Amino acid sequence: MHRSPMAPTPPAPVPAPSLVDTLFQRSLGDLVKFLRADPSAAGESTAVARALSEIHREIRAPDAATKATALQKLTYLSSLHFAPVASHPLAFPAIELIASPFLPHKRLAYLAASLSLHPASLSLLPLATHQLHKDLSPSTSAAASHNVSALALQLLASPAAAAAPDLAAHLAHDLLPHLSRGSPRAIAAAARVIAASPSAAVPILFKPLAACLASPDPRASTAAAAAFCELSAPPADAAPFLPLAPDLYNLLTTSRSNWALIKVLKVFGRLAPLESRLAARIVDPVCQLLARSAAMSLTFECIRTVLTALPAHDTAVCLAIGKAKEFLTAEDDPNLRYLGLLALGMLGPTYVSTVHECRDVIAQSLGDADSNIRREALHLMMGMIDRNNIMDIAGMLVSHAAKSDPEFANDILGAVLAACGHNVYELVSDFDWYVSLLTDMARSLHCAQGDEIGRQLVDVGLRVQDARPELVHSSRTLLIDPALLANHLLCPVLSAAAWVSGEYVNFTKDPVELVEALLQPRTSLLPMSVRAVYIQAVFKVITFCCNSYVERLSDSSKEVAVGLNGLSIDETVSEGRKAPLVSGDEQITVPSMMEKDPFSEKSIIHMIDLIETTVGPLFECNEVEVLERARNLIGFVHLIREVQELKESKVDDDEKHSWVKELVKNMQTVFSQEIGPVSLNAQEKVSLPVDIVLNETLAELDDIVSEDDTTPSSSILFYPRSHGSIENRNEPALSLGSSSLLSEHRKRHGLYYLPTGKTEDEPVDYPHANDPLLPASNESSLDDKSNTAQPVTGGKKLKAVKSRPKVVKLDGEDFLSSMVPSANVPKEDSLSGAVRGVLLDRDLKPSSSQKASDKAYEGIVNKMETGGSSSQWKNNVDAELVGHPTSSSRPSIQPSHEKESTNPLESDGKEVKEPKRHRRSSRGGHHQGKHKHRERHSTQPDVPQAPIIQDFLL
Amino acid sequence: MGIRFVLFVNKQGQTRLAQYYEHVSIDERRALEGEIVRKCLAPSYSLPLLGSENPGFSSGRYLCSFVEHRNYKVVYRRYASLFFLVGVDNDENELAILEFIHLFVETMDHHFGNVCELDIMFHLEKVHFMLEEMVMNGCIVETSDVEVVEK
């Protein structure tokens, strides 16, 4: 072992190599010991740095043994992340050593290569390709070549091959002899190669790989089953693998390897939904396996297959459910319990009753020691919730949250909040109950869901009139509890409670108590933003009380003078009480005497005093929100006081009285405007001022726009789009050439425009952004503008005695939910395309189902050719079927589609259409529009697959 | 792809072997291993039976051996001071993977004779070879004899 004279000096600061270093290279064992000598982080990193610099030197040695040891050490370091692979080019020496005739070296090199090849080192792959080719080709010495080719196959099956599709494509032919031998490694490698470059590898490798399924060697068939299981995994389309069904069926009935059976079941699980006859075929063997297999892994796989792929076969499902229940009751094995819960979660809506039967077990699992089991149980619980049992389940869950650890408690609370709040509280029928549940949740020990609870408290207040009394009552219990003020997680809840109490103060039983609660000394613990809400709430309450007082006075005008005199007298009395007030014990002493009548002058004076003493100091506050509101409040209080002082000096009673009355009344009207929920679409409903001309400035963009649109603007194809007559009616108004160009541009790129609306001549009948929905005055308009959420569970009898109160729901909420599903559009991948191509050409032994499906596919193609009127349509068929599922469900706009397909920017245009269409329908009539979206929503997911499946069944 | 990665981690959370079956960058590996170790190892520290385990004991007696992590599942099992973690796709059969882990440990036991952490540290590449024998995109070779012969 000698040191190369060519070796450059190592970059790392290392002492000059000693004689020992040069003569005796350290082995991997030495390295490991060296690394363990100093376990501290610093010691380790210096050791690694030193070792790396050594390796750097050694790896350039011409001697293969030195190089191999260096590579071994580097592999060790990099595989445990001591050294990042990218910065130390492991790949090059590895590829050098791959050519070594000595097997251990070769093996080391292959290991290094499979661990280190990654996209960054792809430039080196052509070097490796030749060597791999050589190693894969059969040579004379059988034993040696077997080992060598095994190594080469290993590399091909490693992630390196997936990163290098070229490598895979070049070597596909070399795999053939190994595949025909039935080598499991070759099969695994072939699967990897096919996945890496489907277009090149599928024509060569697919048939031999399929032949391995029928191999008499169980290792080969097992490997092949695993390979097809991998190839048909979800991102890929399983349909092209349907012709393999007979071979897989054979394996299912004859194989004794659990691993193979599991893989086969997985493939069938994907194929069965595509072909109903297949499902009928495999039910029996699967049930047999289910009934007699002793292996839990296989049993569970059978359960999963039955529940997900064969839901129509009742006996099989019952058997699977029975097994799943056995899993559930496995006391000593949490794994089985977990899987049992998982199995229940797979049950479709048809078998909801079964899940309900297991409710006790599931509820028990909520208290399991294992967090996975708890989470799964919670998931199942949430799945069970419907309108009838929501009170039971949610109540049970919230009480359970109190007993759980903080993390899970919040999982529970979050899930309950999400379930109850879903789609504007569609499951909740008793809002009094729900409001008290919300407050219970807020009080629950580990609650960290304050934001959501606060939001929902306010939201319920805005939307559900009938819930307001209970809401105010519950808010009171939150506000008067001084213990809650210190919990910063609850601030959003307290803020909401304060807002609710102020806004719906007319439902408050005891305003004095409320004011005291809102001004209690511990409120200083609250963040400033919440204090601001508190002060504003006090403002509302005091205004309300004064107004009530004044109204009462004016009812019996005789008592006016007496009352006001009393006011002034009482004022002096309360002056004397100011000192103890500051000390903070007013809650204890005063309320008892105020309880009788909150609107008496006494209580009002008391409140005013309290406000002055507690809010006054906030004048020093440096938070503007608080400062401003405090000043407002104090200002108002001073006005009232001034009136009293005037009274004392016995000036004209009547005039001043009417003045104060006026003042209070005005304040009251300021606050009495009802605040309604704001639609998500509120922005677009804001009507534009008449004198604003948007086109004026946009016209300057003319040049750019016309440049962009030269071709399409000359064609008339855009015109008969799905837009109704309303927009067309507008066209003449924009008669200028530039405007028409602009309008076409708008049609094509509508996505980037704000919705039109201001030019339409239909009256804008929407509420404005914050339109006060005054339910008392115009009930009918409320009906018109908002949809009350309808019960969704048709057919079932509602247990609830109480009729569900009206929930204000704007059409905006529907808009969102209907738009969501369009996001997950399935994609055709290249693999399934390539596989399908091969299978179609495939001329195998006559198998009825294969032929049928082949013919069927031709049938599709023929249909497409004859059905589509133009050839372009045919070209776009795939995109149509897959990319835009909604198009086929709306035949009315089909013609415009065909014409549009000449347009290079077709996809743009289509995407634009969806939102526009929706907007129009929601303009036409809200109720209708809403229904349409619901329907479209439900049909969407099925559409893209439908045509293909149907044709396979022919 | 059934199996995404195989990790051996000791009680202190140090990685003893890492084999990935898809490309993951170094930084991602570090982050991922950290997260998984925190998730899988943390609860088992509180086991009442620390120190009294024999090979074959799995922490699954007290806790579930499956942890959902990001978009896949981690199946793990503990043998003495080593945790064997296997990351699999969500639809992979968890119990089968658990059996595979056991098989692998048996194989190592067979080869090293009462395998321990040090064996794995000093013969990492042998363990890698064994793993490669057994896993290629999935699980293939079962019999432990084959490996030993091939060494």
mmCIF file with all atom_site columns, N, CA and C in Angstrom, chain A residues 28 72 76 79-81 107 118 147 154 157 184-185 188 192 230 259 263 266 270 297 301 304 334-335 338-339 370 372, chain B residues 1 16 21 23 30 33 60 63-66 68 91-93 95 98-99 121 124-125 129 132-133 136-137 139-140 150:
data_model
loop_
_atom_site.group_PDB
_atom_site.id
_atom_site.type_symbol
_atom_site.label_atom_id
_atom_site.label_alt_id
_atom_site.label_comp_id
_atom_site.label_asym_id
_atom_site.label_entity_id
_atom_site.label_seq_id
_atom_site.pdbx_PDB_ins_code
_atom_site.Cartn_x
_atom_site.Cartn_y
_atom_site.Cartn_z
_atom_site.occupancy
_atom_site.B_iso_or_equiv
_atom_site.pdbx_formal_charge
_atom_site.auth_seq_id
_atom_site.auth_comp_id
_atom_site.auth_asym_id
_atom_site.auth_atom_id
_atom_site.pdbx_PDB_model_num
ATOM 1   N N  . LEU A 1 28  ? -12.032 -0.114  7.919   1.00 0.00 ? 28  LEU A N  1
ATOM 2   C CA . LEU A 1 28  ? -13.321 0.405   8.356   1.00 0.00 ? 28  LEU A CA 1
ATOM 3   C C  . LEU A 1 28  ? -13.498 0.207   9.857   1.00 0.00 ? 28  LEU A C  1
ATOM 4   N N  . GLN A 1 72  ? -15.098 2.009   0.929   1.00 0.00 ? 72  GLN A N  1
ATOM 5   C CA . GLN A 1 72  ? -15.889 1.380   1.989   1.00 0.00 ? 72  GLN A CA 1
ATOM 6   C C  . GLN A 1 72  ? -16.102 2.348   3.136   1.00 0.00 ? 72  GLN A C  1
ATOM 7   N N  . TYR A 1 76  ? -19.547 4.195   4.390   1.00 0.00 ? 76  TYR A N  1
ATOM 8   C CA . TYR A 1 76  ? -20.007 4.136   5.768   1.00 0.00 ? 76  TYR A CA 1
ATOM 9   C C  . TYR A 1 76  ? -20.354 5.532   6.277   1.00 0.00 ? 76  TYR A C  1
ATOM 10  N N  . SER A 1 79  ? -23.428 6.965   4.474   1.00 0.00 ? 79  SER A N  1
ATOM 11  C CA . SER A 1 79  ? -24.728 6.336   4.722   1.00 0.00 ? 79  SER A CA 1
ATOM 12  C C  . SER A 1 79  ? -25.252 6.691   6.108   1.00 0.00 ? 79  SER A C  1
ATOM 13  N N  . LEU A 1 80  ? -24.369 7.079   6.995   1.00 0.00 ? 80  LEU A N  1
ATOM 14  C CA . LEU A 1 80  ? -24.849 7.537   8.302   1.00 0.00 ? 80  LEU A CA 1
ATOM 15  C C  . LEU A 1 80  ? -24.823 9.053   8.401   1.00 0.00 ? 80  LEU A C  1
ATOM 16  N N  . HIS A 1 81  ? -24.704 9.695   7.247   1.00 0.00 ? 81  HIS A N  1
ATOM 17  C CA . HIS A 1 81  ? -24.834 11.155  7.156   1.00 0.00 ? 81  HIS A CA 1
ATOM 18  C C  . HIS A 1 81  ? -23.720 11.918  7.829   1.00 0.00 ? 81  HIS A C  1
ATOM 19  N N  . ARG A 1 107 ? -18.599 -5.773  -5.270  1.00 0.00 ? 107 ARG A N  1
ATOM 20  C CA . ARG A 1 107 ? -19.774 -5.682  -4.415  1.00 0.00 ? 107 ARG A CA 1
ATOM 21  C C  . ARG A 1 107 ? -19.792 -4.352  -3.652  1.00 0.00 ? 107 ARG A C  1
ATOM 22  N N  . HIS A 1 118 ? -27.382 9.732   -7.580  1.00 0.00 ? 118 HIS A N  1
ATOM 23  C CA . HIS A 1 118 ? -28.577 10.551  -7.458  1.00 0.00 ? 118 HIS A CA 1
ATOM 24  C C  . HIS A 1 118 ? -28.541 11.573  -8.581  1.00 0.00 ? 118 HIS A C  1
ATOM 25  N N  . ASN A 1 147 ? -23.543 -14.120 -9.397  1.00 0.00 ? 147 ASN A N  1
ATOM 26  C CA . ASN A 1 147 ? -23.325 -13.115 -8.364  1.00 0.00 ? 147 ASN A CA 1
ATOM 27  C C  . ASN A 1 147 ? -23.183 -11.726 -8.957  1.00 0.00 ? 147 ASN A C  1
ATOM 28  N N  . GLN A 1 154 ? -29.210 -5.435  -8.721  1.00 0.00 ? 154 GLN A N  1
ATOM 29  C CA . GLN A 1 154 ? -29.480 -4.681  -7.505  1.00 0.00 ? 154 GLN A CA 1
ATOM 30  C C  . GLN A 1 154 ? -29.383 -3.184  -7.771  1.00 0.00 ? 154 GLN A C  1
ATOM 31  N N  . ALA A 1 157 ? -32.295 -1.880  -9.568  1.00 0.00 ? 157 ALA A N  1
ATOM 32  C CA . ALA A 1 157 ? -33.517 -1.766  -8.783  1.00 0.00 ? 157 ALA A CA 1
ATOM 33  C C  . ALA A 1 157 ? -33.420 -0.665  -7.739  1.00 0.00 ? 157 ALA A C  1
ATOM 34  N N  . PRO A 1 184 ? -35.917 -13.329 -9.189  1.00 0.00 ? 184 PRO A N  1
ATOM 35  C CA . PRO A 1 184 ? -36.703 -12.309 -8.476  1.00 0.00 ? 184 PRO A CA 1
ATOM 36  C C  . PRO A 1 184 ? -36.065 -10.932 -8.568  1.00 0.00 ? 184 PRO A C  1
ATOM 37  N N  . ARG A 1 185 ? -34.731 -10.909 -8.576  1.00 0.00 ? 185 ARG A N  1
ATOM 38  C CA . ARG A 1 185 ? -34.073 -9.623  -8.674  1.00 0.00 ? 185 ARG A CA 1
ATOM 39  C C  . ARG A 1 185 ? -34.346 -8.982  -10.017 1.00 0.00 ? 185 ARG A C  1
ATOM 40  N N  . ALA A 1 188 ? -37.794 -7.547  -9.949  1.00 0.00 ? 188 ALA A N  1
ATOM 41  C CA . ALA A 1 188 ? -37.873 -6.280  -9.229  1.00 0.00 ? 188 ALA A CA 1
ATOM 42  C C  . ALA A 1 188 ? -37.216 -5.165  -10.023 1.00 0.00 ? 188 ALA A C  1
ATOM 43  N N  . ARG A 1 192 ? -38.768 -1.629  -11.644 1.00 0.00 ? 192 ARG A N  1
ATOM 44  C CA . ARG A 1 192 ? -38.188 -0.311  -11.437 1.00 0.00 ? 192 ARG A CA 1
ATOM 45  C C  . ARG A 1 192 ? -37.918 0.375   -12.785 1.00 0.00 ? 192 ARG A C  1
ATOM 46  N N  . GLU A 1 230 ? -46.792 -2.959  -7.402  1.00 0.00 ? 230 GLU A N  1
ATOM 47  C CA . GLU A 1 230 ? -46.145 -1.653  -7.378  1.00 0.00 ? 230 GLU A CA 1
ATOM 48  C C  . GLU A 1 230 ? -46.520 -0.823  -8.605  1.00 0.00 ? 230 GLU A C  1
ATOM 49  N N  . TRP A 1 259 ? -47.039 -13.510 1.398   1.00 0.00 ? 259 TRP A N  1
ATOM 50  C CA . TRP A 1 259 ? -46.586 -12.262 0.798   1.00 0.00 ? 259 TRP A CA 1
ATOM 51  C C  . TRP A 1 259 ? -47.170 -12.097 -0.608  1.00 0.00 ? 259 TRP A C  1
ATOM 52  N N  . LYS A 1 263 ? -49.963 -9.303  -2.021  1.00 0.00 ? 263 LYS A N  1
ATOM 53  C CA . LYS A 1 263 ? -49.746 -8.454  -3.192  1.00 0.00 ? 263 LYS A CA 1
ATOM 54  C C  . LYS A 1 263 ? -50.851 -8.656  -4.220  1.00 0.00 ? 263 LYS A C  1
ATOM 55  N N  . LYS A 1 266 ? -53.926 -6.948  -3.233  1.00 0.00 ? 266 LYS A N  1
ATOM 56  C CA . LYS A 1 266 ? -53.845 -5.500  -3.449  1.00 0.00 ? 266 LYS A CA 1
ATOM 57  C C  . LYS A 1 266 ? -54.153 -5.150  -4.901  1.00 0.00 ? 266 LYS A C  1
ATOM 58  N N  . ARG A 1 270 ? -57.523 -3.074  -6.622  1.00 0.00 ? 270 ARG A N  1
ATOM 59  C CA . ARG A 1 270 ? -57.545 -1.962  -7.565  1.00 0.00 ? 270 ARG A CA 1
ATOM 60  C C  . ARG A 1 270 ? -58.315 -2.299  -8.830  1.00 0.00 ? 270 ARG A C  1
ATOM 61  N N  . SER A 1 297 ? -51.716 -10.874 8.989   1.00 0.00 ? 297 SER A N  1
ATOM 62  C CA . SER A 1 297 ? -51.457 -9.923  7.910   1.00 0.00 ? 297 SER A CA 1
ATOM 63  C C  . SER A 1 297 ? -52.339 -10.239 6.710   1.00 0.00 ? 297 SER A C  1
ATOM 64  N N  . GLU A 1 301 ? -55.460 -8.131  5.117   1.00 0.00 ? 301 GLU A N  1
ATOM 65  C CA . GLU A 1 301 ? -55.477 -7.751  3.712   1.00 0.00 ? 301 GLU A CA 1
ATOM 66  C C  . GLU A 1 301 ? -56.795 -8.162  3.060   1.00 0.00 ? 301 GLU A C  1
ATOM 67  N N  . ARG A 1 304 ? -59.402 -5.763  4.105   1.00 0.00 ? 304 ARG A N  1
ATOM 68  C CA . ARG A 1 304 ? -59.275 -4.505  3.380   1.00 0.00 ? 304 ARG A CA 1
ATOM 69  C C  . ARG A 1 304 ? -59.795 -4.649  1.957   1.00 0.00 ? 304 ARG A C  1
ATOM 70  N N  . PRO A 1 334 ? -52.291 -4.137  20.683  1.00 0.00 ? 334 PRO A N  1
ATOM 71  C CA . PRO A 1 334 ? -52.787 -2.841  20.196  1.00 0.00 ? 334 PRO A CA 1
ATOM 72  C C  . PRO A 1 334 ? -52.732 -2.736  18.680  1.00 0.00 ? 334 PRO A C  1
ATOM 73  N N  . ASN A 1 335 ? -51.810 -3.471  18.052  1.00 0.00 ? 335 ASN A N  1
ATOM 74  C CA . ASN A 1 335 ? -51.735 -3.411  16.598  1.00 0.00 ? 335 ASN A CA 1
ATOM 75  C C  . ASN A 1 335 ? -53.039 -3.882  15.975  1.00 0.00 ? 335 ASN A C  1
ATOM 76  N N  . TYR A 1 338 ? -55.823 -1.434  16.524  1.00 0.00 ? 338 TYR A N  1
ATOM 77  C CA . TYR A 1 338 ? -55.687 -0.310  15.592  1.00 0.00 ? 338 TYR A CA 1
ATOM 78  C C  . TYR A 1 338 ? -56.198 -0.690  14.212  1.00 0.00 ? 338 TYR A C  1
ATOM 79  N N  . LEU A 1 339 ? -55.790 -1.854  13.746  1.00 0.00 ? 339 LEU A N  1
ATOM 80  C CA . LEU A 1 339 ? -56.211 -2.279  12.413  1.00 0.00 ? 339 LEU A CA 1
ATOM 81  C C  . LEU A 1 339 ? -57.715 -2.519  12.379  1.00 0.00 ? 339 LEU A C  1
ATOM 82  N N  . ASP A 1 370 ? -52.542 4.206   23.482  1.00 0.00 ? 370 ASP A N  1
ATOM 83  C CA . ASP A 1 370 ? -51.829 4.510   22.254  1.00 0.00 ? 370 ASP A CA 1
ATOM 84  C C  . ASP A 1 370 ? -52.500 5.650   21.503  1.00 0.00 ? 370 ASP A C  1
ATOM 85  N N  . ASN A 1 372 ? -52.252 6.520   18.404  1.00 0.00 ? 372 ASN A N  1
ATOM 86  C CA . ASN A 1 372 ? -52.774 6.174   17.082  1.00 0.00 ? 372 ASN A CA 1
ATOM 87  C C  . ASN A 1 372 ? -54.177 5.610   17.184  1.00 0.00 ? 372 ASN A C  1
ATOM 88  N N  . MET B 2 1   ? -44.391 1.624   -4.874  1.00 0.00 ? 1   MET B N  1
ATOM 89  C CA . MET B 2 1   ? -43.295 1.207   -4.022  1.00 0.00 ? 1   MET B CA 1
ATOM 90  C C  . MET B 2 1   ? -43.828 0.893   -2.631  1.00 0.00 ? 1   MET B C  1
ATOM 91  N N  . ARG B 2 16  ? -28.272 4.047   12.945  1.00 0.00 ? 16  ARG B N  1
ATOM 92  C CA . ARG B 2 16  ? -27.263 3.015   12.779  1.00 0.00 ? 16  ARG B CA 1
ATOM 93  C C  . ARG B 2 16  ? -27.259 2.462   11.370  1.00 0.00 ? 16  ARG B C  1
ATOM 94  N N  . TYR B 2 21  ? -35.300 3.798   -0.439  1.00 0.00 ? 21  TYR B N  1
ATOM 95  C CA . TYR B 2 21  ? -35.633 3.205   -1.735  1.00 0.00 ? 21  TYR B CA 1
ATOM 96  C C  . TYR B 2 21  ? -36.211 4.229   -2.687  1.00 0.00 ? 21  TYR B C  1
ATOM 97  N N  . HIS B 2 23  ? -35.283 8.561   -3.881  1.00 0.00 ? 23  HIS B N  1
ATOM 98  C CA . HIS B 2 23  ? -34.240 9.544   -3.665  1.00 0.00 ? 23  HIS B CA 1
ATOM 99  C C  . HIS B 2 23  ? -34.666 10.606  -2.653  1.00 0.00 ? 23  HIS B C  1
ATOM 100 N N  . ARG B 2 30  ? -32.104 14.023  7.141   1.00 0.00 ? 30  ARG B N  1
ATOM 101 C CA . ARG B 2 30  ? -31.874 14.435  8.527   1.00 0.00 ? 30  ARG B CA 1
ATOM 102 C C  . ARG B 2 30  ? -33.184 14.837  9.176   1.00 0.00 ? 30  ARG B C  1
ATOM 103 N N  . GLU B 2 33  ? -35.523 11.787  9.657   1.00 0.00 ? 33  GLU B N  1
ATOM 104 C CA . GLU B 2 33  ? -35.119 10.880  10.729  1.00 0.00 ? 33  GLU B CA 1
ATOM 105 C C  . GLU B 2 33  ? -35.379 11.510  12.082  1.00 0.00 ? 33  GLU B C  1
ATOM 106 N N  . GLY B 2 60  ? -44.712 -2.966  20.911  1.00 0.00 ? 60  GLY B N  1
ATOM 107 C CA . GLY B 2 60  ? -46.117 -3.090  20.540  1.00 0.00 ? 60  GLY B CA 1
ATOM 108 C C  . GLY B 2 60  ? -46.986 -3.700  21.616  1.00 0.00 ? 60  GLY B C  1
ATOM 109 N N  . LEU B 2 63  ? -47.845 -0.250  23.090  1.00 0.00 ? 63  LEU B N  1
ATOM 110 C CA . LEU B 2 63  ? -48.303 0.751   22.143  1.00 0.00 ? 63  LEU B CA 1
ATOM 111 C C  . LEU B 2 63  ? -48.362 0.136   20.761  1.00 0.00 ? 63  LEU B C  1
ATOM 112 N N  . CYS B 2 64  ? -49.112 0.757   19.941  1.00 0.00 ? 64  CYS B N  1
ATOM 113 C CA . CYS B 2 64  ? -49.263 0.323   18.573  1.00 0.00 ? 64  CYS B CA 1
ATOM 114 C C  . CYS B 2 64  ? -47.943 0.514   17.823  1.00 0.00 ? 64  CYS B C  1
ATOM 115 N N  . SER B 2 65  ? -47.627 -0.424  16.940  1.00 0.00 ? 65  SER B N  1
ATOM 116 C CA . SER B 2 65  ? -46.360 -0.327  16.215  1.00 0.00 ? 65  SER B CA 1
ATOM 117 C C  . SER B 2 65  ? -46.453 0.487   14.942  1.00 0.00 ? 65  SER B C  1
ATOM 118 N N  . PHE B 2 66  ? -47.573 1.104   14.710  1.00 0.00 ? 66  PHE B N  1
ATOM 119 C CA . PHE B 2 66  ? -47.729 1.849   13.464  1.00 0.00 ? 66  PHE B CA 1
ATOM 120 C C  . PHE B 2 66  ? -47.922 3.321   13.791  1.00 0.00 ? 66  PHE B C  1
ATOM 121 N N  . GLU B 2 68  ? -48.581 6.987   11.816  1.00 0.00 ? 68  GLU B N  1
ATOM 122 C CA . GLU B 2 68  ? -48.766 7.701   10.557  1.00 0.00 ? 68  GLU B CA 1
ATOM 123 C C  . GLU B 2 68  ? -47.888 8.932   10.575  1.00 0.00 ? 68  GLU B C  1
ATOM 124 N N  . ASP B 2 91  ? -51.056 2.117   1.999   1.00 0.00 ? 91  ASP B N  1
ATOM 125 C CA . ASP B 2 91  ? -51.877 0.923   1.786   1.00 0.00 ? 91  ASP B CA 1
ATOM 126 C C  . ASP B 2 91  ? -51.054 -0.357  1.925   1.00 0.00 ? 91  ASP B C  1
ATOM 127 N N  . GLU B 2 92  ? -49.836 -0.225  2.376   1.00 0.00 ? 92  GLU B N  1
ATOM 128 C CA . GLU B 2 92  ? -49.027 -1.432  2.584   1.00 0.00 ? 92  GLU B CA 1
ATOM 129 C C  . GLU B 2 92  ? -49.567 -2.183  3.799   1.00 0.00 ? 92  GLU B C  1
ATOM 130 N N  . ASN B 2 93  ? -49.372 -3.478  3.777   1.00 0.00 ? 93  ASN B N  1
ATOM 131 C CA . ASN B 2 93  ? -49.871 -4.287  4.883   1.00 0.00 ? 93  ASN B CA 1
ATOM 132 C C  . ASN B 2 93  ? -48.932 -4.177  6.080   1.00 0.00 ? 93  ASN B C  1
ATOM 133 N N  . LEU B 2 95  ? -48.940 -5.446  9.108   1.00 0.00 ? 95  LEU B N  1
ATOM 134 C CA . LEU B 2 95  ? -48.541 -6.653  9.833   1.00 0.00 ? 95  LEU B CA 1
ATOM 135 C C  . LEU B 2 95  ? -47.473 -7.422  9.077   1.00 0.00 ? 95  LEU B C  1
ATOM 136 N N  . LEU B 2 98  ? -44.261 -5.872  9.726   1.00 0.00 ? 98  LEU B N  1
ATOM 137 C CA . LEU B 2 98  ? -43.814 -6.240  11.065  1.00 0.00 ? 98  LEU B CA 1
ATOM 138 C C  . LEU B 2 98  ? -43.165 -7.620  11.042  1.00 0.00 ? 98  LEU B C  1
ATOM 139 N N  . GLU B 2 99  ? -43.787 -8.511  10.296  1.00 0.00 ? 99  GLU B N  1
ATOM 140 C CA . GLU B 2 99  ? -43.200 -9.850  10.171  1.00 0.00 ? 99  GLU B CA 1
ATOM 141 C C  . GLU B 2 99  ? -41.856 -9.778  9.464   1.00 0.00 ? 99  GLU B C  1
ATOM 142 N N  . MET B 2 121 ? -22.844 -1.973  13.719  1.00 0.00 ? 121 MET B N  1
ATOM 143 C CA . MET B 2 121 ? -21.954 -0.835  13.482  1.00 0.00 ? 121 MET B CA 1
ATOM 144 C C  . MET B 2 121 ? -20.707 -1.259  12.734  1.00 0.00 ? 121 MET B C  1
ATOM 145 N N  . LEU B 2 124 ? -21.539 -2.887  8.889   1.00 0.00 ? 124 LEU B N  1
ATOM 146 C CA . LEU B 2 124 ? -22.664 -2.206  8.260   1.00 0.00 ? 124 LEU B CA 1
ATOM 147 C C  . LEU B 2 124 ? -22.889 -2.692  6.839   1.00 0.00 ? 124 LEU B C  1
ATOM 148 N N  . GLU B 2 125 ? -21.786 -2.884  6.109   1.00 0.00 ? 125 GLU B N  1
ATOM 149 C CA . GLU B 2 125 ? -22.001 -3.252  4.708   1.00 0.00 ? 125 GLU B CA 1
ATOM 150 C C  . GLU B 2 125 ? -22.584 -4.651  4.592   1.00 0.00 ? 125 GLU B C  1
ATOM 151 N N  . PHE B 2 129 ? -25.879 -5.660  2.649   1.00 0.00 ? 129 PHE B N  1
ATOM 152 C CA . PHE B 2 129 ? -26.020 -6.736  1.668   1.00 0.00 ? 129 PHE B CA 1
ATOM 153 C C  . PHE B 2 129 ? -27.197 -7.628  2.018   1.00 0.00 ? 129 PHE B C  1
ATOM 154 N N  . GLU B 2 132 ? -30.253 -5.947  1.117   1.00 0.00 ? 132 GLU B N  1
ATOM 155 C CA . GLU B 2 132 ? -30.459 -5.958  -0.325  1.00 0.00 ? 132 GLU B CA 1
ATOM 156 C C  . GLU B 2 132 ? -30.952 -7.305  -0.800  1.00 0.00 ? 132 GLU B C  1
ATOM 157 N N  . GLU B 2 133 ? -30.474 -8.337  -0.139  1.00 0.00 ? 133 GLU B N  1
ATOM 158 C CA . GLU B 2 133 ? -30.950 -9.663  -0.513  1.00 0.00 ? 133 GLU B CA 1
ATOM 159 C C  . GLU B 2 133 ? -32.458 -9.767  -0.294  1.00 0.00 ? 133 GLU B C  1
ATOM 160 N N  . MET B 2 136 ? -36.000 -5.726  -2.469  1.00 0.00 ? 136 MET B N  1
ATOM 161 C CA . MET B 2 136 ? -35.769 -5.020  -3.718  1.00 0.00 ? 136 MET B CA 1
ATOM 162 C C  . MET B 2 136 ? -37.124 -4.506  -4.137  1.00 0.00 ? 136 MET B C  1
ATOM 163 N N  . ASN B 2 137 ? -37.335 -3.263  -3.893  1.00 0.00 ? 137 ASN B N  1
ATOM 164 C CA . ASN B 2 137 ? -38.627 -2.686  -4.231  1.00 0.00 ? 137 ASN B CA 1
ATOM 165 C C  . ASN B 2 137 ? -39.767 -3.325  -3.474  1.00 0.00 ? 137 ASN B C  1
ATOM 166 N N  . CYS B 2 139 ? -40.380 -7.078  -0.927  1.00 0.00 ? 139 CYS B N  1
ATOM 167 C CA . CYS B 2 139 ? -39.726 -8.099  -0.130  1.00 0.00 ? 139 CYS B CA 1
ATOM 168 C C  . CYS B 2 139 ? -39.604 -9.361  -0.966  1.00 0.00 ? 139 CYS B C  1
ATOM 169 N N  . ILE B 2 140 ? -38.439 -9.890  -1.054  1.00 0.00 ? 140 ILE B N  1
ATOM 170 C CA . ILE B 2 140 ? -38.294 -11.020 -1.974  1.00 0.00 ? 140 ILE B CA 1
ATOM 171 C C  . ILE B 2 140 ? -37.762 -12.274 -1.308  1.00 0.00 ? 140 ILE B C  1
ATOM 172 N N  . GLU B 2 150 ? -24.132 -16.682 0.572   1.00 0.00 ? 150 GLU B N  1
ATOM 173 C CA . GLU B 2 150 ? -23.626 -15.704 -0.377  1.00 0.00 ? 150 GLU B CA 1
ATOM 174 C C  . GLU B 2 150 ? -22.549 -14.788 0.216   1.00 0.00 ? 150 GLU B C  1
#
